Every structure is written in C-alpha cells, then in structure tokens.
Short mmCIF file of C-alpha atoms in Angstrom, two decimals:
data_model
loop_
_atom_site.label_atom_id
_atom_site.label_comp_id
_atom_site.label_asym_id
_atom_site.label_seq_id
_atom_site.Cartn_x
_atom_site.Cartn_y
_atom_site.Cartn_z
CA MET E 677 -14.32 3.09 9.60
CA GLY E 678 -11.41 1.53 7.76
CA ALA E 679 -8.47 -0.59 8.76
CA ALA E 680 -4.75 -0.73 8.09
CA TYR E 681 -3.35 -3.93 6.65
CA PHE E 682 0.41 -4.36 7.08
CA TYR E 683 2.06 -6.56 4.43
CA HIS E 684 5.44 -8.00 5.47
CA LEU E 685 7.16 -8.76 2.15
CA THR E 686 9.73 -11.55 2.21
CA ARG E 687 9.21 -13.39 -1.08
CA ASN E 688 8.04 -10.86 -3.66
CA PRO E 689 9.27 -7.33 -4.32
CA VAL E 690 7.03 -4.36 -3.64
CA ASP E 691 6.06 -3.83 -7.29
CA VAL E 692 4.75 -7.40 -7.63
CA THR E 693 2.77 -7.35 -4.37
CA LEU E 694 1.54 -3.82 -5.04
CA ALA E 695 0.21 -4.81 -8.47
CA MET E 696 -1.68 -7.73 -6.90
CA LEU E 697 -3.18 -5.51 -4.19
CA LEU E 698 -4.04 -2.76 -6.67
CA GLY E 699 -5.93 -5.31 -8.77
CA LYS E 700 -7.94 -6.36 -5.72
CA ALA E 701 -8.63 -2.75 -4.72
CA ARG E 702 -9.81 -1.86 -8.22
CA GLY E 703 -11.93 -5.03 -8.20
CA ALA E 704 -13.61 -3.66 -5.08
CA GLY E 705 -14.31 -0.45 -7.01
CA TRP E 706 -11.91 1.69 -4.95
CA ARG E 707 -9.92 4.64 -6.15
CA VAL E 708 -6.38 4.29 -4.82
CA ALA E 709 -3.51 6.58 -3.86
CA VAL E 710 -0.13 4.85 -3.76
CA ARG E 711 1.94 6.97 -1.38
CA GLY E 712 5.72 6.84 -1.38
CA THR E 713 8.52 9.00 -0.09
CA ASP E 714 10.66 9.57 -3.19
CA HIS E 715 9.52 10.94 -6.55
CA GLY E 716 12.15 8.93 -8.42
CA ARG E 717 10.92 5.72 -6.85
CA MET E 718 7.33 6.60 -7.81
CA ALA E 719 8.45 7.20 -11.42
CA TRP E 720 10.12 3.76 -11.37
CA LEU E 721 6.90 2.21 -10.07
CA ASP E 722 4.91 4.04 -12.75
CA GLU E 723 7.10 2.38 -15.41
CA LYS E 724 6.74 -1.04 -13.76
CA LEU E 725 2.94 -0.76 -13.73
CA TRP E 726 2.87 0.24 -17.41
CA MET E 727 4.88 -2.89 -18.24
CA GLY E 728 2.40 -5.24 -16.52
CA ALA E 729 0.41 -7.92 -18.29
CA ASP E 730 -2.14 -6.64 -20.82
CA ASP E 731 -4.92 -8.68 -19.21
CA ALA E 732 -4.18 -7.15 -15.82
CA PHE E 733 -3.71 -3.50 -16.85
CA LEU E 734 -3.96 -1.07 -13.94
CA PRO E 735 -5.05 2.40 -15.09
CA HIS E 736 -2.89 4.87 -13.19
CA GLY E 737 -0.96 8.10 -13.31
CA LEU E 738 1.96 9.81 -11.65
CA ALA E 739 0.90 12.80 -9.52
CA GLY E 740 1.59 16.26 -10.83
CA GLY E 741 -0.37 16.09 -14.06
CA PRO E 742 -3.55 17.91 -15.09
CA GLN E 743 -5.64 14.72 -14.75
CA ASP E 744 -4.70 13.79 -11.15
CA ALA E 745 -8.35 13.99 -10.06
CA ASP E 746 -9.38 11.55 -12.81
CA GLN E 747 -6.83 8.84 -12.01
CA PRO E 748 -8.28 5.62 -10.55
CA ILE E 749 -4.77 4.92 -9.18
CA LEU E 750 -2.53 7.88 -8.40
CA LEU E 751 1.15 7.46 -7.53
CA THR E 752 2.16 10.28 -5.19
CA THR E 753 4.55 11.45 -2.50
CA SER E 754 1.95 13.78 -1.02
CA GLY E 755 -0.59 13.27 1.75
CA ASP E 756 -3.16 15.18 -0.31
CA ASP E 757 -6.06 13.31 -1.89
CA PRO E 758 -6.58 14.75 -5.38
CA ASN E 759 -8.18 11.59 -6.81
CA GLY E 760 -10.71 10.96 -4.00
CA ALA E 761 -9.05 7.70 -2.93
CA GLN E 762 -10.92 5.20 -0.75
CA CYS E 763 -7.71 3.23 -0.29
CA VAL E 764 -4.15 4.39 0.37
CA MET E 765 -1.23 2.05 -0.21
CA SER E 766 1.87 3.18 1.64
CA ILE E 767 5.30 2.08 0.46
CA ASP E 768 8.85 2.89 1.57
CA GLY E 769 7.74 4.12 5.00
CA ALA E 770 5.29 6.77 3.81
CA THR E 771 3.22 7.90 6.77
CA VAL E 772 -0.46 7.25 7.43
CA SER E 773 -2.45 8.42 10.43
CA ALA E 774 -5.21 6.88 12.52
CA GLU E 775 -7.49 9.75 11.43
CA GLU E 776 -6.83 8.91 7.80
CA ILE E 777 -7.56 5.22 8.39
CA ALA E 778 -10.88 6.13 9.97
CA LYS E 779 -11.88 8.06 6.82
CA LEU E 780 -10.82 5.45 4.27
CA ASP E 781 -12.06 1.97 3.43
CA ARG E 782 -8.53 0.53 3.62
CA VAL E 783 -4.92 1.48 4.14
CA CYS E 784 -2.22 -0.98 3.05
CA VAL E 785 1.30 -0.62 4.41
CA LEU E 786 3.82 -2.62 2.39
CA PHE E 787 7.32 -3.10 3.77
CA ASP E 788 10.39 -5.13 2.86
CA GLY E 789 10.98 -7.78 5.51
CA ASN E 790 14.59 -8.17 4.35
CA ASP E 791 15.42 -4.54 5.20
CA ASP E 792 16.03 -3.84 8.92
CA GLU E 793 15.27 -0.13 8.54
CA ALA E 794 11.97 -0.85 6.77
CA LEU E 795 11.06 -3.34 9.52
CA ASN E 796 11.73 -0.76 12.23
CA VAL E 797 9.68 1.89 10.44
CA ALA E 798 6.76 -0.56 10.04
CA ARG E 799 6.97 -1.56 13.71
CA GLY E 800 6.82 2.10 14.67
CA GLN E 801 3.82 2.66 12.41
CA TRP E 802 2.05 -0.40 13.85
CA LYS E 803 2.64 0.77 17.42
CA ALA E 804 1.56 4.35 16.71
CA LEU E 805 -1.65 3.22 14.99
CA LYS E 806 -2.39 0.63 17.68
CA ASP E 807 -1.85 3.25 20.43
CA ALA E 808 -4.21 5.60 18.56
CA GLY E 809 -6.91 2.91 18.53
CA ALA E 810 -6.84 2.22 14.80
CA ALA E 811 -7.92 -1.19 13.53
CA ALA E 812 -4.99 -3.03 11.97
CA GLN E 813 -3.98 -6.44 10.69
CA TYR E 814 -0.49 -7.81 10.13
CA TRP E 815 0.00 -10.19 7.20
CA SER E 816 3.12 -12.21 6.32
CA GLU E 817 4.05 -14.17 3.19
CA GLU E 818 6.90 -15.97 4.93
CA SER E 819 5.27 -19.41 4.60
CA GLY E 820 4.74 -18.96 0.86
CA ARG E 821 1.18 -17.72 1.11
CA TRP E 822 -0.34 -14.73 2.88
CA GLU E 823 -1.29 -15.44 6.51
CA LYS E 824 -2.73 -13.10 9.10
CA LYS E 825 -0.34 -13.06 12.06
CA ALA E 826 -1.82 -10.33 14.29
CA GLU E 827 -4.82 -8.05 14.63
CA THR E 828 -5.64 -5.05 16.78
CA GLY E 829 -8.83 -3.04 17.08
CA SER E 830 -11.85 -4.08 15.05
CA ALA E 831 -10.34 -4.69 11.60
#
C-alpha cells in the first residue's frame, strides 16, 4: 500500500521541485506518470525537463505518442496508466484517489503555496484522502528545507 506525499511549494517553482522528485523516483527504480490538468502546461513542462542539466537527464515523454508505454516518465492529463507507473506526481490540482494510492508505491501532490486557489484544492484533496483512510504526509519547504509537518494513516 502506498502513500500520498503533499509538497507545499513556497520557495521553488513546480518544475524545479518536480525535477528533484523525479530524480529520486527514478533512483528508486519507479516508472512515473506526471499528471496535470492542461495539455499546454504539460508541453511547457516537457520543454523544461528537456532543458535540464545533462548530468541529471530525466528520460520522459509527452502522452499521446506511439511510445507512451515505454516512457519511464510520462507527462499526461489523463488518469490512465499507459506506462505502468508505480508513482504518480500530481500538479496543478490533478486528482488522485485513495484507491489509486493503495495500488501505487507513491503519489506526490505538488502545489503552489503562494496561490490561494491551489492551497484550497490541496486542502480539499488532503481532507478527501484522509477521510478515505489513505496514508498521507504533508511536507513544507517554508523554512528553507523540506520538513514533514503532518501525517495521517500509516505513511
């Protein structure tokens, strides 16, 4: 059974934090689906990841191509799982369910702490997952380093 890790971003933008988390997920040997809500935003993220440091290259693809199933990291707006992901990283309020968390090794929910709407969406996701009995942790970078601020279930 997996757990959801909520990342409250206040210092770094989503592309920077996502790249760091993707590196860790790939280091754990996980296939990853990055789930967003807007195809244009996913295309922007695709470009950002291609422009990353050569020594930290993250092999990935944008969903909708013939090799979706082969991508170690797939950027998508769909809840489908064409690449057999063990980890889903949700950005921009993309939904995840307690059932999905139970099937995966990890779900990461990244949200912009400087955006009131994003905060409210993340709070709603936290409450819904907590009420459904999902294991979850809340992490904040407010102090300058990542600190666990809350935990529910058996994360």
